[in-house]
């Protein structure tokens, strides 16, 4: 996972699934930008497959199956949003504007009830590190029935590292279950 996240930093990888069998290794990449990974005519995917085989597959009998799946709404994925914020901070864009823009982008996504972004570290090169938090909508952290997606990453800047955390509230999990019970009771 570390190898893939480092190699595919610009490709907005939300999740890496690894399925190990005795003679087959299946790696599924969930990404917001599949074209960046696949490349022209699939050359990027083949190059990635060769790099993975060279680094991790030492036995001859094991086969590698690499599949790339696109995330439907990248602006609703907490991990992809966190990576985008980190990339913008590394490009030295103002952190408050970056946070605000990311929150607006998340809230435009359908099915999102709320979002929260937290940056911590030496923000804009300040000598004393601090935390800055912005939120929109509802993020009930103590409610178990709420589907909250969490993503975190680190922005490596010239003056140190800045931690980026993103919470995205996708609504209640049991709301559709309760609707069916209510309609059956009538």
PDB file of C-alpha atoms in Angstrom:
ATOM      1  CA  UNK A   1       0.000   0.000   0.000  1.00  0.00           C
ATOM      2  CA  UNK A   2       2.780   2.437   0.895  1.00  0.00           C
ATOM      3  CA  UNK A   3       4.564   1.709  -2.387  1.00  0.00           C
ATOM      4  CA  UNK A   4       1.393   2.286  -4.439  1.00  0.00           C
ATOM      5  CA  UNK A   5       0.355   5.434  -2.564  1.00  0.00           C
ATOM      6  CA  UNK A   6       3.838   6.907  -2.984  1.00  0.00           C
ATOM      7  CA  UNK A   7       4.099   5.969  -6.680  1.00  0.00           C
ATOM      8  CA  UNK A   8       0.551   7.114  -7.527  1.00  0.00           C
ATOM      9  CA  UNK A   9       0.432  10.287  -5.421  1.00  0.00           C
ATOM     10  CA  UNK A  10      -0.902  12.450  -8.280  1.00  0.00           C
ATOM     11  CA  UNK A  11      -3.522   9.866  -9.336  1.00  0.00           C
ATOM     12  CA  UNK A  12      -5.934  10.371  -6.383  1.00  0.00           C
ATOM     13  CA  UNK A  13      -5.966   6.794  -5.073  1.00  0.00           C
ATOM     14  CA  UNK A  14      -8.815   6.509  -2.548  1.00  0.00           C
ATOM     15  CA  UNK A  15      -8.417   2.871  -1.549  1.00  0.00           C
ATOM     16  CA  UNK A  16      -6.095  -0.078  -2.246  1.00  0.00           C
ATOM     17  CA  UNK A  17      -7.556  -3.576  -1.879  1.00  0.00           C
ATOM     18  CA  UNK A  18      -5.099  -6.485  -1.773  1.00  0.00           C
ATOM     19  CA  UNK A  19      -6.399 -10.062  -2.047  1.00  0.00           C
ATOM     20  CA  UNK A  20      -3.769 -12.769  -1.535  1.00  0.00           C
ATOM     21  CA  UNK A  21      -4.245 -16.368  -2.703  1.00  0.00           C
ATOM     22  CA  UNK A  22      -1.534 -19.070  -2.914  1.00  0.00           C
ATOM     23  CA  UNK A  23      -1.066 -18.594  -6.679  1.00  0.00           C
ATOM     24  CA  UNK A  24      -2.763 -15.236  -7.359  1.00  0.00           C
ATOM     25  CA  UNK A  25      -2.296 -11.717  -5.989  1.00  0.00           C
ATOM     26  CA  UNK A  26      -5.169  -9.365  -6.850  1.00  0.00           C
ATOM     27  CA  UNK A  27      -4.689  -5.626  -6.343  1.00  0.00           C
ATOM     28  CA  UNK A  28      -7.674  -3.316  -6.881  1.00  0.00           C
ATOM     29  CA  UNK A  29      -7.045   0.436  -7.027  1.00  0.00           C
ATOM     30  CA  UNK A  30     -10.019   2.755  -6.421  1.00  0.00           C
ATOM     31  CA  UNK A  31      -9.050   6.077  -7.980  1.00  0.00           C
ATOM     32  CA  UNK A  32     -10.528   9.409  -8.972  1.00  0.00           C
ATOM     33  CA  UNK A  33      -8.260   9.711 -12.029  1.00  0.00           C
ATOM     34  CA  UNK A  34      -7.980   6.293 -13.737  1.00  0.00           C
ATOM     35  CA  UNK A  35      -6.528   7.863 -16.894  1.00  0.00           C
ATOM     36  CA  UNK A  36      -3.423   8.985 -14.989  1.00  0.00           C
ATOM     37  CA  UNK A  37      -2.710   5.402 -13.859  1.00  0.00           C
ATOM     38  CA  UNK A  38      -3.630   3.636 -17.116  1.00  0.00           C
ATOM     39  CA  UNK A  39      -1.781   6.076 -19.375  1.00  0.00           C
ATOM     40  CA  UNK A  40      -1.808   6.085 -23.177  1.00  0.00           C
ATOM     41  CA  UNK A  41      -2.906   2.718 -24.495  1.00  0.00           C
ATOM     42  CA  UNK A  42      -2.520   1.047 -21.091  1.00  0.00           C
ATOM     43  CA  UNK A  43       1.246   1.630 -20.973  1.00  0.00           C
ATOM     44  CA  UNK A  44       1.095   3.135 -17.467  1.00  0.00           C
ATOM     45  CA  UNK A  45      -0.810   0.151 -16.061  1.00  0.00           C
ATOM     46  CA  UNK A  46       1.671  -2.300 -17.633  1.00  0.00           C
ATOM     47  CA  UNK A  47       4.615  -0.321 -16.245  1.00  0.00           C
ATOM     48  CA  UNK A  48       3.007  -0.351 -12.783  1.00  0.00           C
ATOM     49  CA  UNK A  49       2.361  -4.113 -13.039  1.00  0.00           C
ATOM     50  CA  UNK A  50       6.023  -4.752 -13.954  1.00  0.00           C
ATOM     51  CA  UNK A  51       7.236  -2.572 -11.051  1.00  0.00           C
ATOM     52  CA  UNK A  52       4.967  -4.442  -8.611  1.00  0.00           C
ATOM     53  CA  UNK A  53       6.082  -7.852  -9.906  1.00  0.00           C
ATOM     54  CA  UNK A  54       9.750  -6.858  -9.680  1.00  0.00           C
ATOM     55  CA  UNK A  55       9.449  -5.489  -6.142  1.00  0.00           C
ATOM     56  CA  UNK A  56       7.008  -7.911  -4.482  1.00  0.00           C
ATOM     57  CA  UNK A  57       6.652 -11.183  -6.432  1.00  0.00           C
ATOM     58  CA  UNK A  58       9.695 -13.321  -5.840  1.00  0.00           C
ATOM     59  CA  UNK A  59       8.081 -16.722  -6.473  1.00  0.00           C
ATOM     60  CA  UNK A  60       7.562 -17.730 -10.110  1.00  0.00           C
ATOM     61  CA  UNK A  61       4.157 -19.417  -9.613  1.00  0.00           C
ATOM     62  CA  UNK A  62       2.339 -16.345  -8.294  1.00  0.00           C
ATOM     63  CA  UNK A  63       0.433 -14.224 -10.812  1.00  0.00           C
ATOM     64  CA  UNK A  64      -0.449 -10.554 -10.356  1.00  0.00           C
ATOM     65  CA  UNK A  65      -3.884  -9.273 -11.315  1.00  0.00           C
ATOM     66  CA  UNK A  66      -4.082  -5.454 -11.278  1.00  0.00           C
ATOM     67  CA  UNK A  67      -7.512  -3.864 -11.671  1.00  0.00           C
ATOM     68  CA  UNK A  68      -8.307  -0.154 -11.641  1.00  0.00           C
ATOM     69  CA  UNK A  69     -11.778   1.074 -10.637  1.00  0.00           C
ATOM     70  CA  UNK A  70     -13.007   4.636 -10.911  1.00  0.00           C
ATOM     71  CA  UNK A  71     -14.566   6.345  -7.888  1.00  0.00           C
ATOM     72  CA  UNK A  72     -17.952   7.695  -9.023  1.00  0.00           C
ATOM     73  CA  UNK A  73     -17.857  10.983  -7.086  1.00  0.00           C
ATOM     74  CA  UNK A  74     -14.217  11.869  -6.305  1.00  0.00           C
ATOM     75  CA  UNK A  75     -15.271  15.101  -4.580  1.00  0.00           C
ATOM     76  CA  UNK A  76     -17.339  13.011  -2.119  1.00  0.00           C
ATOM     77  CA  UNK A  77     -14.439  10.720  -1.178  1.00  0.00           C
ATOM     78  CA  UNK A  78     -12.670  11.864   2.002  1.00  0.00           C
ATOM     79  CA  UNK A  79      -9.292  10.345   1.077  1.00  0.00           C
ATOM     80  CA  UNK A  80      -9.212  11.910  -2.414  1.00  0.00           C
ATOM     81  CA  UNK A  81     -10.192  15.336  -1.019  1.00  0.00           C
ATOM     82  CA  UNK A  82      -7.456  15.047   1.657  1.00  0.00           C
ATOM     83  CA  UNK A  83      -4.859  14.209  -1.021  1.00  0.00           C
ATOM     84  CA  UNK A  84      -5.964  17.164  -3.169  1.00  0.00           C
ATOM     85  CA  UNK A  85      -5.698  19.545  -0.188  1.00  0.00           C
ATOM     86  CA  UNK A  86      -2.210  18.190   0.607  1.00  0.00           C
ATOM     87  CA  UNK A  87      -1.062  18.707  -3.000  1.00  0.00           C
ATOM     88  CA  UNK A  88      -2.344  22.302  -2.986  1.00  0.00           C
ATOM     89  CA  UNK A  89      -0.598  23.048   0.339  1.00  0.00           C
ATOM     90  CA  UNK A  90       2.635  21.617  -1.087  1.00  0.00           C
ATOM     91  CA  UNK A  91       2.220  24.055  -4.013  1.00  0.00           C
ATOM     92  CA  UNK A  92       2.119  26.831  -1.367  1.00  0.00           C
ATOM     93  CA  UNK A  93      -1.470  27.928  -1.962  1.00  0.00           C
ATOM     94  CA  UNK A  94      -3.156  29.697   1.011  1.00  0.00           C
ATOM     95  CA  UNK A  95      -4.454  27.002   3.361  1.00  0.00           C
ATOM     96  CA  UNK A  96      -7.733  28.735   4.346  1.00  0.00           C
ATOM     97  CA  UNK A  97      -8.746  29.241   0.719  1.00  0.00           C
ATOM     98  CA  UNK A  98      -7.819  25.624  -0.029  1.00  0.00           C
ATOM     99  CA  UNK A  99      -9.919  24.367   2.902  1.00  0.00           C
ATOM    100  CA  UNK A 100     -12.910  26.531   1.950  1.00  0.00           C
ATOM    101  CA  UNK A 101     -12.768  25.464  -1.707  1.00  0.00           C
ATOM    102  CA  UNK A 102     -12.544  21.784  -0.725  1.00  0.00           C
ATOM    103  CA  UNK A 103     -15.550  22.078   1.608  1.00  0.00           C
ATOM    104  CA  UNK A 104     -17.641  23.780  -1.084  1.00  0.00           C
ATOM    105  CA  UNK A 105     -16.684  21.046  -3.543  1.00  0.00           C
ATOM    106  CA  UNK A 106     -17.651  18.293  -1.050  1.00  0.00           C
ATOM    107  CA  UNK A 107     -21.003  19.912  -0.227  1.00  0.00           C
ATOM    108  CA  UNK A 108     -21.925  20.142  -3.950  1.00  0.00           C
ATOM    109  CA  UNK A 109     -21.720  16.342  -4.169  1.00  0.00           C
ATOM    110  CA  UNK A 110     -25.119  14.637  -3.928  1.00  0.00           C
ATOM    111  CA  UNK A 111     -25.795  12.587  -0.814  1.00  0.00           C
ATOM    112  CA  UNK A 112     -23.407  14.536   1.430  1.00  0.00           C
ATOM    113  CA  UNK A 113     -24.957  15.881   4.657  1.00  0.00           C
ATOM    114  CA  UNK A 114     -21.839  17.528   6.089  1.00  0.00           C
ATOM    115  CA  UNK A 115     -18.053  17.762   5.995  1.00  0.00           C
ATOM    116  CA  UNK A 116     -15.145  18.801   8.202  1.00  0.00           C
ATOM    117  CA  UNK A 117     -11.519  19.574   7.274  1.00  0.00           C
ATOM    118  CA  UNK A 118      -8.657  19.896   9.771  1.00  0.00           C
ATOM    119  CA  UNK A 119      -5.086  20.994   9.053  1.00  0.00           C
ATOM    120  CA  UNK A 120      -2.390  20.777  11.712  1.00  0.00           C
ATOM    121  CA  UNK A 121       1.270  21.753  11.703  1.00  0.00           C
ATOM    122  CA  UNK A 122       3.304  24.782  10.711  1.00  0.00           C
ATOM    123  CA  UNK A 123       0.596  26.409   8.613  1.00  0.00           C
ATOM    124  CA  UNK A 124       2.017  28.941   6.135  1.00  0.00           C
ATOM    125  CA  UNK A 125       5.440  28.456   7.753  1.00  0.00           C
ATOM    126  CA  UNK A 126       4.439  29.851  11.155  1.00  0.00           C
ATOM    127  CA  UNK A 127       6.966  29.204  13.927  1.00  0.00           C
ATOM    128  CA  UNK A 128       4.342  27.798  16.272  1.00  0.00           C
ATOM    129  CA  UNK A 129       2.351  24.852  14.936  1.00  0.00           C
ATOM    130  CA  UNK A 130      -1.428  24.935  15.299  1.00  0.00           C
ATOM    131  CA  UNK A 131      -4.677  23.298  14.196  1.00  0.00           C
ATOM    132  CA  UNK A 132      -7.208  24.923  11.881  1.00  0.00           C
ATOM    133  CA  UNK A 133     -10.661  23.378  11.422  1.00  0.00           C
ATOM    134  CA  UNK A 134     -13.497  24.271   9.051  1.00  0.00           C
ATOM    135  CA  UNK A 135     -16.835  22.466   8.805  1.00  0.00           C
ATOM    136  CA  UNK A 136     -20.106  22.698   6.883  1.00  0.00           C
ATOM    137  CA  UNK A 137     -23.356  20.844   7.535  1.00  0.00           C
ATOM    138  CA  UNK A 138     -23.674  18.099  10.143  1.00  0.00           C
ATOM    139  CA  UNK A 139     -20.908  15.776  11.335  1.00  0.00           C
ATOM    140  CA  UNK A 140     -22.311  13.894  14.366  1.00  0.00           C
ATOM    141  CA  UNK A 141     -19.182  12.124  15.631  1.00  0.00           C
ATOM    142  CA  UNK A 142     -20.989  10.339  18.494  1.00  0.00           C
ATOM    143  CA  UNK A 143     -23.780   8.856  16.372  1.00  0.00           C
ATOM    144  CA  UNK A 144     -23.065   5.290  15.294  1.00  0.00           C
ATOM    145  CA  UNK A 145     -25.805   5.130  12.644  1.00  0.00           C
ATOM    146  CA  UNK A 146     -24.252   7.964  10.630  1.00  0.00           C
ATOM    147  CA  UNK A 147     -22.055   6.941   7.692  1.00  0.00           C
ATOM    148  CA  UNK A 148     -18.964   9.136   8.145  1.00  0.00           C
ATOM    149  CA  UNK A 149     -16.009   8.578   5.817  1.00  0.00           C
ATOM    150  CA  UNK A 150     -12.574   9.626   7.095  1.00  0.00           C
ATOM    151  CA  UNK A 151      -9.428  10.362   5.119  1.00  0.00           C
ATOM    152  CA  UNK A 152      -6.013  11.531   6.223  1.00  0.00           C
ATOM    153  CA  UNK A 153      -2.698  12.306   4.591  1.00  0.00           C
ATOM    154  CA  UNK A 154       0.433  14.381   5.108  1.00  0.00           C
ATOM    155  CA  UNK A 155       1.593  17.373   3.076  1.00  0.00           C
ATOM    156  CA  UNK A 156       5.385  17.606   3.020  1.00  0.00           C
ATOM    157  CA  UNK A 157       6.406  21.271   2.835  1.00  0.00           C
ATOM    158  CA  UNK A 158       9.740  23.081   3.075  1.00  0.00           C
ATOM    159  CA  UNK A 159       9.022  24.072   6.683  1.00  0.00           C
ATOM    160  CA  UNK A 160       7.840  20.642   7.855  1.00  0.00           C
ATOM    161  CA  UNK A 161       4.850  18.377   7.544  1.00  0.00           C
ATOM    162  CA  UNK A 162       1.213  19.435   7.660  1.00  0.00           C
ATOM    163  CA  UNK A 163      -1.396  16.843   8.626  1.00  0.00           C
ATOM    164  CA  UNK A 164      -4.642  16.862   6.648  1.00  0.00           C
ATOM    165  CA  UNK A 165      -7.797  15.185   7.987  1.00  0.00           C
ATOM    166  CA  UNK A 166     -11.166  15.108   6.216  1.00  0.00           C
ATOM    167  CA  UNK A 167     -14.517  13.808   7.480  1.00  0.00           C
ATOM    168  CA  UNK A 168     -17.456  13.423   5.056  1.00  0.00           C
ATOM    169  CA  UNK A 169     -20.974  12.647   6.330  1.00  0.00           C
ATOM    170  CA  UNK A 170     -22.894  10.554   3.768  1.00  0.00           C
ATOM    171  CA  UNK A 171     -26.124  10.517   5.827  1.00  0.00           C
ATOM    172  CA  UNK A 172     -27.670   7.940   8.116  1.00  0.00           C
ATOM    173  CA  UNK A 173     -27.149   4.247   7.463  1.00  0.00           C
ATOM    174  CA  UNK A 174     -30.486   3.040   8.853  1.00  0.00           C
ATOM    175  CA  UNK A 175     -32.647   5.768   7.289  1.00  0.00           C
ATOM    176  CA  UNK A 176     -33.704   3.556   4.338  1.00  0.00           C
ATOM    177  CA  UNK A 177     -34.314   0.637   6.744  1.00  0.00           C
ATOM    178  CA  UNK A 178     -36.526   2.815   8.980  1.00  0.00           C
ATOM    179  CA  UNK A 179     -38.511   4.075   5.960  1.00  0.00           C
ATOM    180  CA  UNK A 180     -39.412   0.520   4.935  1.00  0.00           C
ATOM    181  CA  UNK A 181     -40.461  -0.363   8.525  1.00  0.00           C
ATOM    182  CA  UNK A 182     -42.622   2.769   8.793  1.00  0.00           C
ATOM    183  CA  UNK A 183     -44.392   2.045   5.497  1.00  0.00           C
ATOM    184  CA  UNK A 184     -45.036  -1.607   6.483  1.00  0.00           C
ATOM    185  CA  UNK A 185     -46.576  -0.563   9.845  1.00  0.00           C
ATOM    186  CA  UNK A 186     -49.261   1.567   8.144  1.00  0.00           C
TER     187      UNK A 186
END
